[in-house]
Structures are given as structure tokens and as C-alpha cells.
Amino acid sequence: MDQFLNNLNLDASSIFLLTITICAFLIPVVVILPPVGLQKSDALVQTHSKAGVQDSKSNLKKQFSAEHAPEAGKPPKVQSLVIYPVKSCKGIELTRSKVFPSGLQFDRLFTFAQLKSPFPVAVDSTDEEKSKHKWEFITQRQFARLANVTVDLWLPDEMKLRKQSMKSNEAFVILRFPWKEDGWRGIFSVITAKLGRGRSAEPEVEILLPVDFPSDLEIKEKGYTFEDVKIWRETVNALNIEKELPDELRRYLGVSNRLGLFRVDPGQLREVYRCAPTKEEAGYQPVTGFQDAYPLHLMNLNSIQEFSNEVPKDDSLKELDVLRFRPNVILSGAQAYDEETWKQVRFKPGSSGLYSDAVFHVSCRTVRCKMPNVDPANGFRHPREPDKSLRAKRAIDEGAPLSGCLGMQLTPLFDASFGEDREGWIAVGMNIEVEERGPHMYIKQ
């Protein structure tokens, strides 16, 4: 290079001018055509649209406002809907959703799990028993960084498909998590992320997953396996698609064991008993996928606000975001804790734009674990709250005397005329009519 410059007979000022000229040429090129690699979502944009409400238009932007207080003569209404396609990861806020016996469409289709060895083992256990490993689901309770795994749901867009002269009914889920390699690769990934997605962007790894349950041929070709996975005290047989996971995800989450990703098998849903309506009462056997226990979870913003007033705050806990509690249906305009007296509710169209009602059995209170201690915005786990206050202030259910309760579990009810095609809709703006009230007592697994 030095010999080349010497042959050009350039002095220092000429070299400086040449450098400025080259930079002046390259900068617009980099701005217009940044040197960034394509992401999986870049291809889907051509044929699909991302589901969900943009953050700037969220119906929860003013969740701490007094505007959600009850008003005389006005019924409670649905303020927001949220689904969690991958259990314990970030949710997706919606304005409307289909309702199936198992819950909202696309909710808790996947769960992460770790392969654990039995511990402790009995002294007289056989070698086979000592070496036997079992899959157990994981949540933010153990691995708080799951809160930072973003989940995007991409649905086929008929208009886009027509422009591409294509047909498709296939939906996809994309998981994104922060990841930066060491050394120059990490520096390059930071630069390309900021050039491609803006100054605040950080490098990420994407995982593309089809939503539809794969065919037998696809399962065989991709090497997926059906295995038992433990969800709380239940064991369900589901499809392990761990082959789709990069090892970076296990390292990011801090999972030392083998990490799996399970897809719920629609033919092997978990049957729900305990506080749910019986098969005779509901007209079908209540079921659920990878939800904790019941198909849907309801929260009342006024209950959250009243409870929040009793929770000590500090620099890391300034407000109690309703999303800490992982609800599907979020209500506005109801008296604080009034939902704890409901036994059956009817969602009426109201201002939602829908034309049909939706009816739910209010099955039981939600007994809380320590997961709400994790901030859904950044994965920070508070050392005490709100778990400490929940146990002190909200241990109100005789069936769970040592645990705090907040929120209610729902089971969908369908008109008998639907036959086996049990399906409905709910949407933001629906009014809530309480059809039956009564006491609740939680029944443990």
C-alpha cells in the first residue's frame, strides 16, 4: 500500500482530500444500502403480516390511570387481550382473538423444558432409576431472561400473497433474543444491528418456527421426537423440536442442562378438572395446552391498582405492571376484586365490532407463585416484591391458605348448537355481564 501511494506521488493534503472524497461517496451508500444480513422476518414481510398491537397504540399505555375506575351505569369492559405463544416469553397484545376450548388461539403452543436427572434419589434406587432423566418445563421463576425472549406471530396476508401470485395458510412464530459474540464478530453484529434497525437496536438471534403441528413425514424428516414433559405435577406427551434451537439460547438463558422446546400436540391436550366445570356442565371435557392449569386467565386493572398501593416501591419497582401476572383478558371499569365473586360471565359485543356473545365459567382464583417478581420489560427479578405482599395481603383462599391470590381462571362455555365446532370470538370493547355469583375455593393438584 505504501509503495502504491508513493507511485501516485501524493502529499499529505492530497491523501486527506482523497480520504474525504471516498468517505463522502461511501456514507450515502451505507445509509441507503446498509451492509446488514437478511433476517428471517425480512422474507416473511413479503407474504405475511405481524400480528399484534404496536407499542405506541397499546391499550395498556394508561393502565395506571384513574380512567379505569368504575362508572355508575356502565358495565366493565375488555381493555386488552394478550397471548403468549411460547410459555414464559414475551406476550403479544391483540384487539381480538378466537376462543377455543383450550383457550385463546395461538396461546401457549410451545414451552421450553430442561432435561433433569432425579435428585435426590433413594439409597435403594436401582442404577436405571438413578440414571433416568426427565423433561421439566421452565419459566421465568428459574430463568428470568425468558422475559427478554421476544415472540412475533406472522400470519398470512391475503393481499400480499395475491401480489406475489401465491397461496398459503401457514403461520409462523419467530423467537428473538439478544446475543453478541466475543471479539470482532460481536463488534460487527452491533454495527449491523444499528444500521439495519436503528441506533437503539442490539444484535439478536432469530428462530423461525411454523405454527401448524407438523405432519408425520415432517416429524420424521426433521428428527423431532414425542417425549413426556412435566408441567407442574402433570406429565404430558408432546413433540420435542429442540433441533430448532441454537446453543446460544441455552447459554443466554443460563440453562446448564439440555434445553428442549416442546410443541403441544392438539391430539393430546391436558384435561382440566378440579375447579373447572364438569363435562356434563360444560357440554365437553375442558382441556388446555401449556397453560398452568386452566384455559384463560383474567385480570382486573382496578384490582391491580388497589393491590399495588399496598406494595412497597423502590428504584427497581416503581409501578406494578399488569403484564407481570401473565393475563389473557384484562378488564377495565370493574370494582376492585369484584371478579372474585363471579361464577359465570357473558361478554357482550359492546363497542368491539363483534356480533356474538362469549360465555365463560369463572373457575377459581389464580394462586400466585414468585414469577410476578420478574419485570417483563427487562427480565430483572426483584428480591422480594410483589411476592411478599401477595402472601401477606392476598392469602384469602381457604384452598391455598399460605399463598397470595390475584386474578381469576376462566373456562370457555359454548352454545350446544355449535356441536363439535366449538369456537368463538372476544375483542377489546366487549362489555361484561355477570350472570352468576358465588364463593370460590381453590383445589390443589
Tab-separated table of C-alpha atoms in Angstrom:
chain	number	residue	atom	x	y	z
A	1	MET	CA	0.000	0.000	0.000
A	2	ASP	CA	2.848	2.434	0.897
A	3	GLN	CA	4.589	1.679	-2.438
A	4	PHE	CA	1.308	2.261	-4.271
A	5	LEU	CA	0.829	5.682	-2.631
A	6	ASN	CA	4.444	6.621	-3.347
A	7	ASN	CA	3.927	5.820	-7.033
A	8	LEU	CA	0.939	8.144	-7.072
A	9	ASN	CA	3.191	10.928	-5.745
A	10	LEU	CA	0.523	12.185	-3.294
A	11	ASP	CA	1.339	14.515	-0.457
A	12	ALA	CA	-0.417	14.502	2.945
A	13	SER	CA	-3.057	17.043	1.944
A	14	SER	CA	-3.875	15.081	-1.215
A	15	ILE	CA	-4.265	11.850	0.763
A	16	PHE	CA	-6.564	13.640	3.224
A	17	LEU	CA	-8.668	15.023	0.377
A	18	LEU	CA	-8.851	11.588	-1.250
A	19	THR	CA	-9.977	10.031	2.045
A	20	ILE	CA	-12.709	12.657	2.481
A	21	THR	CA	-13.891	12.083	-1.077
A	22	ILE	CA	-14.105	8.313	-0.608
A	23	CYS	CA	-15.992	8.717	2.702
A	24	ALA	CA	-18.371	11.225	1.128
A	25	PHE	CA	-19.150	8.634	-1.536
A	26	LEU	CA	-19.467	5.647	0.797
A	27	ILE	CA	-21.575	7.174	3.576
A	28	PRO	CA	-24.741	7.682	1.445
A	29	VAL	CA	-24.286	4.177	0.018
A	30	VAL	CA	-24.074	2.674	3.534
A	31	VAL	CA	-27.115	4.664	4.686
A	32	ILE	CA	-29.222	3.627	1.689
A	33	LEU	CA	-27.877	0.077	1.410
A	34	PRO	CA	-26.519	-0.825	4.857
A	35	PRO	CA	-24.251	-3.898	4.911
A	36	VAL	CA	-26.600	-5.989	7.012
A	37	GLY	CA	-27.572	-9.602	6.633
A	38	LEU	CA	-31.170	-10.538	5.946
A	39	GLN	CA	-33.254	-11.734	8.893
A	40	LYS	CA	-35.914	-14.431	8.699
A	41	SER	CA	-38.609	-11.806	9.244
A	42	ASP	CA	-37.393	-9.878	6.169
A	43	ALA	CA	-38.618	-12.695	3.939
A	44	LEU	CA	-41.955	-13.056	5.750
A	45	VAL	CA	-42.749	-9.366	5.245
A	46	GLN	CA	-43.384	-10.132	1.572
A	47	THR	CA	-46.264	-12.553	2.239
A	48	HIS	CA	-47.243	-12.213	5.921
A	49	SER	CA	-48.193	-9.532	8.435
A	50	LYS	CA	-47.102	-9.411	12.039
A	51	ALA	CA	-49.970	-9.889	14.470
A	52	GLY	CA	-50.452	-7.653	17.459
A	53	VAL	CA	-50.834	-4.062	18.596
A	54	GLN	CA	-47.908	-1.691	18.146
A	55	ASP	CA	-46.417	-0.432	21.410
A	56	SER	CA	-47.380	3.139	20.510
A	57	LYS	CA	-51.038	2.082	20.227
A	58	SER	CA	-51.174	-0.276	23.209
A	59	ASN	CA	-54.418	-0.319	25.189
A	60	LEU	CA	-52.270	-0.674	28.299
A	61	LYS	CA	-50.340	2.599	27.890
A	62	LYS	CA	-52.541	4.178	30.546
A	63	GLN	CA	-53.023	1.108	32.725
A	64	PHE	CA	-52.112	3.066	35.885
A	65	SER	CA	-54.652	5.821	35.152
A	66	ALA	CA	-57.767	6.542	37.206
A	67	GLU	CA	-59.786	6.385	33.977
A	68	HIS	CA	-60.282	2.645	34.557
A	69	ALA	CA	-62.324	3.258	37.716
A	70	PRO	CA	-65.945	2.026	37.747
A	71	GLU	CA	-68.574	4.424	36.420
A	72	ALA	CA	-72.194	4.375	37.540
A	73	GLY	CA	-74.434	2.738	34.973
A	74	LYS	CA	-71.549	1.438	32.861
A	75	PRO	CA	-70.545	-2.234	32.787
A	76	PRO	CA	-66.933	-3.419	32.980
A	77	LYS	CA	-65.295	-3.878	29.586
A	78	VAL	CA	-62.399	-5.704	27.972
A	79	GLN	CA	-59.442	-3.323	27.931
A	80	SER	CA	-56.830	-5.591	26.360
A	81	LEU	CA	-56.099	-9.151	25.215
A	82	VAL	CA	-52.707	-10.860	25.390
A	83	ILE	CA	-51.442	-14.210	24.130
A	84	TYR	CA	-48.160	-15.977	24.898
A	85	PRO	CA	-47.367	-18.393	22.035
A	86	VAL	CA	-44.228	-19.523	23.890
A	87	LYS	CA	-44.794	-20.078	27.587
A	88	SER	CA	-42.962	-17.606	29.843
A	89	CYS	CA	-41.653	-15.475	26.952
A	90	LYS	CA	-42.905	-12.039	25.923
A	91	GLY	CA	-46.586	-11.798	25.091
A	92	ILE	CA	-48.402	-10.307	22.106
A	93	GLU	CA	-51.160	-7.763	22.721
A	94	LEU	CA	-54.234	-8.161	20.495
A	95	THR	CA	-57.510	-6.354	19.885
A	96	ARG	CA	-59.455	-9.557	19.145
A	97	SER	CA	-58.955	-13.305	19.239
A	98	LYS	CA	-60.652	-16.570	18.514
A	99	VAL	CA	-61.595	-18.647	21.553
A	100	PHE	CA	-61.264	-22.434	21.529
A	101	PRO	CA	-61.918	-24.912	24.353
A	102	SER	CA	-58.168	-24.828	25.098
A	103	GLY	CA	-58.071	-21.012	25.353
A	104	LEU	CA	-57.215	-18.145	23.026
A	105	GLN	CA	-55.909	-19.034	19.581
A	106	PHE	CA	-52.090	-19.335	19.477
A	107	ASP	CA	-51.766	-19.138	23.271
A	108	ARG	CA	-49.120	-21.350	24.951
A	109	LEU	CA	-48.432	-23.566	21.949
A	110	PHE	CA	-44.782	-24.026	22.944
A	111	THR	CA	-42.852	-24.401	26.175
A	112	PHE	CA	-39.164	-24.630	26.963
A	113	ALA	CA	-38.005	-27.504	29.153
A	114	GLN	CA	-34.756	-28.774	30.632
A	115	LEU	CA	-33.668	-32.385	30.950
A	116	LYS	CA	-33.158	-33.104	34.636
A	117	SER	CA	-31.787	-36.102	36.469
A	118	PRO	CA	-33.641	-37.377	39.563
A	119	PHE	CA	-32.346	-35.733	42.730
A	120	PRO	CA	-32.300	-36.730	45.474
A	121	VAL	CA	-32.600	-40.465	44.863
A	122	ALA	CA	-33.390	-43.140	47.403
A	123	VAL	CA	-30.497	-45.196	48.745
A	124	ASP	CA	-32.066	-48.389	47.444
A	125	SER	CA	-32.724	-46.982	43.941
A	126	THR	CA	-31.560	-49.083	41.020
A	127	ASP	CA	-28.873	-47.841	38.628
A	128	GLU	CA	-31.571	-47.445	35.974
A	129	GLU	CA	-33.654	-45.229	38.274
A	130	LYS	CA	-30.610	-43.146	39.197
A	131	SER	CA	-29.712	-42.547	35.563
A	132	LYS	CA	-33.218	-41.781	34.336
A	133	HIS	CA	-33.668	-38.193	33.134
A	134	LYS	CA	-36.954	-36.317	32.783
A	135	TRP	CA	-38.012	-33.201	30.918
A	136	GLU	CA	-39.443	-30.426	33.118
A	137	PHE	CA	-40.840	-27.155	31.818
A	138	ILE	CA	-39.026	-23.941	32.737
A	139	THR	CA	-40.338	-20.443	33.399
A	140	GLN	CA	-39.111	-17.027	34.451
A	141	ARG	CA	-39.191	-18.271	38.036
A	142	GLN	CA	-35.924	-20.122	37.387
A	143	PHE	CA	-34.652	-18.296	34.286
A	144	ALA	CA	-35.687	-14.649	34.373
A	145	ARG	CA	-34.099	-13.915	30.976
A	146	LEU	CA	-37.000	-15.686	29.304
A	147	ALA	CA	-38.728	-12.312	29.742
A	148	ASN	CA	-36.307	-10.919	27.145
A	149	VAL	CA	-37.183	-13.524	24.503
A	150	THR	CA	-39.456	-11.680	22.098
A	151	VAL	CA	-42.097	-13.665	20.211
A	152	ASP	CA	-43.532	-12.429	16.900
A	153	LEU	CA	-46.533	-14.076	15.269
A	154	TRP	CA	-46.675	-13.791	11.482
A	155	LEU	CA	-49.998	-14.534	9.787
A	156	PRO	CA	-50.570	-14.983	6.031
A	157	ASP	CA	-51.725	-11.734	4.401
A	158	GLU	CA	-54.129	-12.359	1.535
A	159	MET	CA	-53.391	-9.056	-0.220
A	160	LYS	CA	-49.619	-9.595	-0.089
A	161	LEU	CA	-49.977	-13.188	-1.277
A	162	ARG	CA	-52.055	-12.085	-4.263
A	163	LYS	CA	-49.359	-9.607	-5.299
A	164	GLN	CA	-46.846	-12.459	-5.157
A	165	SER	CA	-49.266	-14.798	-7.001
A	166	MET	CA	-49.024	-17.168	-4.062
A	167	LYS	CA	-51.358	-19.072	-1.760
A	168	SER	CA	-50.580	-20.013	1.841
A	169	ASN	CA	-52.386	-20.660	5.095
A	170	GLU	CA	-49.189	-21.213	7.061
A	171	ALA	CA	-48.462	-19.022	10.087
A	172	PHE	CA	-45.068	-18.660	11.736
A	173	VAL	CA	-43.606	-17.743	15.098
A	174	ILE	CA	-40.243	-16.000	15.302
A	175	LEU	CA	-38.324	-16.002	18.588
A	176	ARG	CA	-35.718	-13.275	19.045
A	177	PHE	CA	-33.220	-12.978	21.867
A	178	PRO	CA	-30.230	-10.648	22.464
A	179	TRP	CA	-26.860	-12.156	21.613
A	180	LYS	CA	-23.418	-10.696	20.886
A	181	GLU	CA	-20.392	-12.805	20.057
A	182	ASP	CA	-16.981	-12.006	21.503
A	183	GLY	CA	-14.325	-10.159	19.520
A	184	TRP	CA	-14.671	-8.593	16.099
A	185	ARG	CA	-17.765	-10.670	15.266
A	186	GLY	CA	-19.577	-9.068	18.183
A	187	ILE	CA	-18.493	-5.577	17.150
A	188	PHE	CA	-19.678	-6.219	13.593
A	189	SER	CA	-23.050	-7.565	14.821
A	190	VAL	CA	-23.596	-4.413	16.898
A	191	ILE	CA	-22.823	-2.170	13.914
A	192	THR	CA	-25.077	-4.089	11.522
A	193	ALA	CA	-27.928	-4.173	14.063
A	194	LYS	CA	-27.827	-0.397	14.493
A	195	LEU	CA	-27.503	0.234	10.762
A	196	GLY	CA	-30.407	-2.078	9.999
A	197	ARG	CA	-32.856	-1.360	12.834
A	198	GLY	CA	-31.882	1.966	14.379
A	199	ARG	CA	-29.499	3.428	16.928
A	200	SER	CA	-31.089	1.666	19.939
A	201	ALA	CA	-31.044	-1.779	18.308
A	202	GLU	CA	-28.931	-4.601	19.714
A	203	PRO	CA	-27.767	-7.751	17.921
A	204	GLU	CA	-30.236	-10.622	18.081
A	205	VAL	CA	-30.584	-14.244	17.061
A	206	GLU	CA	-33.822	-15.320	15.383
A	207	ILE	CA	-35.538	-18.725	15.460
A	208	LEU	CA	-38.263	-19.438	12.903
A	209	LEU	CA	-40.975	-21.947	13.847
A	210	PRO	CA	-44.100	-22.980	11.907
A	211	VAL	CA	-47.273	-22.668	13.964
A	212	ASP	CA	-49.111	-25.630	12.459
A	213	PHE	CA	-48.445	-29.007	14.017
A	214	PRO	CA	-46.122	-30.890	11.632
A	215	SER	CA	-47.183	-33.945	9.656
A	216	ASP	CA	-45.799	-37.405	10.384
A	217	LEU	CA	-43.487	-37.053	7.385
A	218	GLU	CA	-42.159	-33.680	8.567
A	219	ILE	CA	-41.599	-35.056	12.073
A	220	LYS	CA	-39.566	-37.931	10.644
A	221	GLU	CA	-37.569	-35.758	8.227
A	222	LYS	CA	-36.642	-33.194	10.882
A	223	GLY	CA	-35.874	-35.741	13.568
A	224	TYR	CA	-38.438	-34.480	16.064
A	225	THR	CA	-39.455	-36.837	18.875
A	226	PHE	CA	-42.503	-37.320	21.075
A	227	GLU	CA	-41.449	-37.235	24.720
A	228	ASP	CA	-43.020	-36.760	28.135
A	229	VAL	CA	-42.632	-33.333	29.723
A	230	LYS	CA	-43.684	-32.350	33.232
A	231	ILE	CA	-45.899	-29.259	33.692
A	232	TRP	CA	-46.171	-28.660	37.425
A	233	ARG	CA	-47.445	-32.032	38.709
A	234	GLU	CA	-48.827	-33.220	35.393
A	235	THR	CA	-46.942	-35.100	32.704
A	236	VAL	CA	-47.973	-34.662	29.081
A	237	ASN	CA	-46.674	-36.266	25.903
A	238	ALA	CA	-45.631	-33.548	23.437
A	239	LEU	CA	-43.407	-33.001	20.417
A	240	ASN	CA	-39.799	-32.071	21.201
A	241	ILE	CA	-38.413	-29.797	18.458
A	242	GLU	CA	-35.158	-28.956	20.249
A	243	LYS	CA	-33.285	-29.392	16.966
A	244	GLU	CA	-34.506	-25.912	16.023
A	245	LEU	CA	-32.693	-24.290	18.969
A	246	PRO	CA	-29.239	-22.731	18.644
A	247	ASP	CA	-26.924	-23.374	21.576
A	248	GLU	CA	-26.607	-19.608	22.064
A	249	LEU	CA	-30.111	-19.576	23.518
A	250	ARG	CA	-29.258	-22.078	26.233
A	251	ARG	CA	-26.180	-20.036	27.099
A	252	TYR	CA	-28.116	-16.766	27.093
A	253	LEU	CA	-30.783	-18.130	29.441
A	254	GLY	CA	-28.199	-19.689	31.751
A	255	VAL	CA	-29.567	-23.235	31.425
A	256	SER	CA	-26.837	-25.728	32.296
A	257	ASN	CA	-28.900	-28.801	31.415
A	258	ARG	CA	-30.002	-29.847	27.951
A	259	LEU	CA	-32.615	-27.404	26.636
A	260	GLY	CA	-35.704	-28.571	24.788
A	261	LEU	CA	-38.606	-26.847	23.064
A	262	PHE	CA	-41.933	-28.669	23.088
A	263	ARG	CA	-44.923	-28.135	20.799
A	264	VAL	CA	-48.257	-29.110	22.326
A	265	ASP	CA	-49.906	-31.997	20.477
A	266	PRO	CA	-53.501	-30.952	19.631
A	267	GLY	CA	-54.460	-34.608	19.928
A	268	GLN	CA	-53.095	-34.886	23.475
A	269	LEU	CA	-54.336	-31.808	25.299
A	270	ARG	CA	-54.407	-31.878	29.107
A	271	GLU	CA	-57.841	-32.486	30.576
A	272	VAL	CA	-58.876	-29.933	33.211
A	273	TYR	CA	-60.785	-30.971	36.321
A	274	ARG	CA	-60.541	-29.562	39.850
A	275	CYS	CA	-62.461	-26.224	39.815
A	276	ALA	CA	-63.446	-26.352	36.138
A	277	PRO	CA	-66.998	-27.259	35.099
A	278	THR	CA	-67.604	-30.953	34.588
A	279	LYS	CA	-68.039	-32.475	31.157
A	280	GLU	CA	-71.790	-32.598	31.762
A	281	GLU	CA	-71.932	-28.947	32.859
A	282	ALA	CA	-69.768	-27.578	30.031
A	283	GLY	CA	-71.045	-29.914	27.317
A	284	TYR	CA	-67.471	-31.018	26.616
A	285	GLN	CA	-64.393	-32.047	28.568
A	286	PRO	CA	-62.452	-28.872	29.446
A	287	VAL	CA	-58.881	-29.018	28.152
A	288	THR	CA	-55.791	-26.858	27.971
A	289	GLY	CA	-52.382	-26.788	26.324
A	290	PHE	CA	-49.277	-25.486	28.079
A	291	GLN	CA	-51.188	-23.052	30.310
A	292	ASP	CA	-50.514	-23.572	34.004
A	293	ALA	CA	-53.893	-25.082	34.797
A	294	TYR	CA	-56.918	-23.513	33.052
A	295	PRO	CA	-57.596	-22.235	29.514
A	296	LEU	CA	-57.690	-18.454	30.197
A	297	HIS	CA	-56.503	-16.013	32.842
A	298	LEU	CA	-58.426	-12.809	33.654
A	299	MET	CA	-57.139	-9.712	35.479
A	300	ASN	CA	-58.946	-6.566	36.623
A	301	LEU	CA	-56.944	-3.321	36.335
A	302	ASN	CA	-58.636	-1.848	39.394
A	303	SER	CA	-57.676	-4.874	41.471
A	304	ILE	CA	-54.078	-4.468	40.327
A	305	GLN	CA	-54.123	-0.763	41.178
A	306	GLU	CA	-55.554	-1.326	44.651
A	307	PHE	CA	-53.114	-4.118	45.419
A	308	SER	CA	-50.233	-2.043	44.031
A	309	ASN	CA	-50.989	0.667	46.597
A	310	GLU	CA	-50.029	-1.853	49.301
A	311	VAL	CA	-46.775	-2.975	47.664
A	312	PRO	CA	-43.590	-1.178	48.830
A	313	LYS	CA	-41.865	0.544	45.907
A	314	ASP	CA	-38.191	1.204	45.194
A	315	ASP	CA	-35.978	2.177	42.242
A	316	SER	CA	-36.440	-1.225	40.603
A	317	LEU	CA	-40.192	-1.462	41.282
A	318	LYS	CA	-41.935	1.843	40.652
A	319	GLU	CA	-45.191	0.502	39.217
A	320	LEU	CA	-46.862	-2.904	39.183
A	321	ASP	CA	-47.364	-3.699	35.504
A	322	VAL	CA	-50.337	-5.997	34.895
A	323	LEU	CA	-48.187	-7.995	32.446
A	324	ARG	CA	-46.149	-9.308	35.388
A	325	PHE	CA	-49.176	-11.540	36.055
A	326	ARG	CA	-49.404	-13.017	32.528
A	327	PRO	CA	-53.140	-12.375	31.890
A	328	ASN	CA	-55.044	-13.190	28.711
A	329	VAL	CA	-58.037	-10.924	29.361
A	330	ILE	CA	-57.599	-7.541	31.061
A	331	LEU	CA	-60.670	-5.688	32.287
A	332	SER	CA	-61.401	-2.035	32.968
A	333	GLY	CA	-64.303	-0.460	34.841
A	334	ALA	CA	-64.914	-3.202	37.425
A	335	GLN	CA	-64.812	-2.685	41.174
A	336	ALA	CA	-61.547	-3.844	42.705
A	337	TYR	CA	-61.719	-7.579	43.495
A	338	ASP	CA	-65.342	-7.824	42.354
A	339	GLU	CA	-64.261	-10.520	39.883
A	340	GLU	CA	-63.595	-12.833	42.834
A	341	THR	CA	-67.361	-13.173	43.342
A	342	TRP	CA	-68.114	-14.079	39.718
A	343	LYS	CA	-69.049	-17.646	38.762
A	344	GLN	CA	-70.232	-17.123	35.193
A	345	VAL	CA	-69.846	-14.105	32.906
A	346	ARG	CA	-71.098	-13.153	29.471
A	347	PHE	CA	-69.008	-10.961	27.187
A	348	LYS	CA	-71.419	-8.881	25.079
A	349	PRO	CA	-70.398	-7.077	21.855
A	350	GLY	CA	-70.396	-3.527	23.273
A	351	SER	CA	-68.098	-1.351	21.126
A	352	SER	CA	-65.985	-4.297	19.919
A	353	GLY	CA	-67.492	-4.621	16.453
A	354	LEU	CA	-68.411	-8.261	17.095
A	355	TYR	CA	-71.967	-9.565	16.849
A	356	SER	CA	-71.955	-12.596	19.146
A	357	ASP	CA	-71.586	-13.101	22.892
A	358	ALA	CA	-68.917	-15.192	24.585
A	359	VAL	CA	-69.623	-17.012	27.860
A	360	PHE	CA	-67.083	-18.158	30.450
A	361	HIS	CA	-67.170	-20.198	33.607
A	362	VAL	CA	-65.114	-18.365	36.256
A	363	SER	CA	-63.416	-21.427	37.654
A	364	CYS	CA	-61.198	-20.247	40.523
A	365	ARG	CA	-58.773	-17.659	41.809
A	366	THR	CA	-55.242	-17.556	40.434
A	367	VAL	CA	-52.799	-18.713	43.094
A	368	ARG	CA	-49.582	-16.802	42.571
A	369	CYS	CA	-46.008	-18.067	42.522
A	370	LYS	CA	-42.907	-15.840	42.559
A	371	MET	CA	-42.925	-15.219	38.828
A	372	PRO	CA	-44.525	-11.722	39.113
A	373	ASN	CA	-41.277	-10.631	40.788
A	374	VAL	CA	-39.759	-10.589	37.285
A	375	ASP	CA	-40.128	-7.326	35.365
A	376	PRO	CA	-41.492	-8.244	31.902
A	377	ALA	CA	-39.757	-5.215	30.397
A	378	ASN	CA	-36.184	-6.263	31.169
A	379	GLY	CA	-36.098	-9.619	32.985
A	380	PHE	CA	-34.959	-8.115	36.297
A	381	ARG	CA	-36.073	-10.239	39.258
A	382	HIS	CA	-36.966	-8.243	42.353
A	383	PRO	CA	-35.702	-9.980	45.506
A	384	ARG	CA	-38.992	-9.607	47.424
A	385	GLU	CA	-41.930	-7.948	45.696
A	386	PRO	CA	-44.692	-8.396	44.866
A	387	ASP	CA	-44.489	-11.972	46.211
A	388	LYS	CA	-44.030	-10.845	49.828
A	389	SER	CA	-47.061	-8.544	49.681
A	390	LEU	CA	-49.161	-11.151	47.878
A	391	ARG	CA	-48.584	-13.622	50.695
A	392	ALA	CA	-49.181	-11.001	53.364
A	393	LYS	CA	-52.189	-9.212	51.849
A	394	ARG	CA	-53.816	-11.658	49.467
A	395	ALA	CA	-53.795	-15.054	51.234
A	396	ILE	CA	-57.583	-15.090	51.011
A	397	ASP	CA	-58.484	-18.515	49.616
A	398	GLU	CA	-59.141	-21.368	52.050
A	399	GLY	CA	-57.865	-23.818	49.456
A	400	ALA	CA	-54.445	-22.108	49.347
A	401	PRO	CA	-54.066	-20.561	52.807
A	402	LEU	CA	-50.328	-19.854	52.511
A	403	SER	CA	-50.359	-18.345	49.017
A	404	GLY	CA	-51.384	-14.982	47.630
A	405	CYS	CA	-54.168	-14.822	45.039
A	406	LEU	CA	-54.765	-12.272	42.283
A	407	GLY	CA	-56.729	-12.828	39.075
A	408	MET	CA	-59.258	-15.445	38.015
A	409	GLN	CA	-59.100	-18.565	35.855
A	410	LEU	CA	-61.679	-18.999	33.086
A	411	THR	CA	-63.095	-21.952	31.159
A	412	PRO	CA	-64.932	-21.190	27.873
A	413	LEU	CA	-68.551	-22.263	27.511
A	414	PHE	CA	-70.126	-22.780	24.101
A	415	ASP	CA	-73.697	-22.961	22.822
A	416	ALA	CA	-74.816	-26.552	22.374
A	417	SER	CA	-75.830	-25.716	18.794
A	418	PHE	CA	-72.117	-25.466	17.894
A	419	GLY	CA	-71.832	-29.221	18.180
A	420	GLU	CA	-68.191	-30.256	17.932
A	421	ASP	CA	-67.230	-26.969	16.223
A	422	ARG	CA	-66.640	-25.097	19.448
A	423	GLU	CA	-65.249	-21.715	18.518
A	424	GLY	CA	-65.989	-18.103	19.434
A	425	TRP	CA	-64.520	-14.614	19.463
A	426	ILE	CA	-63.675	-11.999	22.072
A	427	ALA	CA	-62.420	-8.472	21.490
A	428	VAL	CA	-61.414	-5.244	23.166
A	429	GLY	CA	-64.503	-3.144	23.934
A	430	MET	CA	-66.796	-6.042	24.869
A	431	ASN	CA	-68.990	-5.411	27.906
A	432	ILE	CA	-69.046	-7.820	30.839
A	433	GLU	CA	-72.356	-9.058	32.232
A	434	VAL	CA	-72.154	-11.118	35.420
A	435	GLU	CA	-74.674	-13.950	35.129
A	436	GLU	CA	-73.872	-15.796	38.336
A	437	ARG	CA	-72.037	-15.026	41.573
A	438	GLY	CA	-70.828	-17.251	44.362
A	439	PRO	CA	-67.880	-18.265	46.573
A	440	HIS	CA	-64.616	-19.792	45.363
A	441	MET	CA	-62.277	-22.287	46.944
A	442	TYR	CA	-59.116	-23.369	45.165
A	443	ILE	CA	-58.481	-27.094	44.718
A	444	LYS	CA	-54.815	-28.060	44.529
A	445	GLN	CA	-53.376	-30.515	42.040
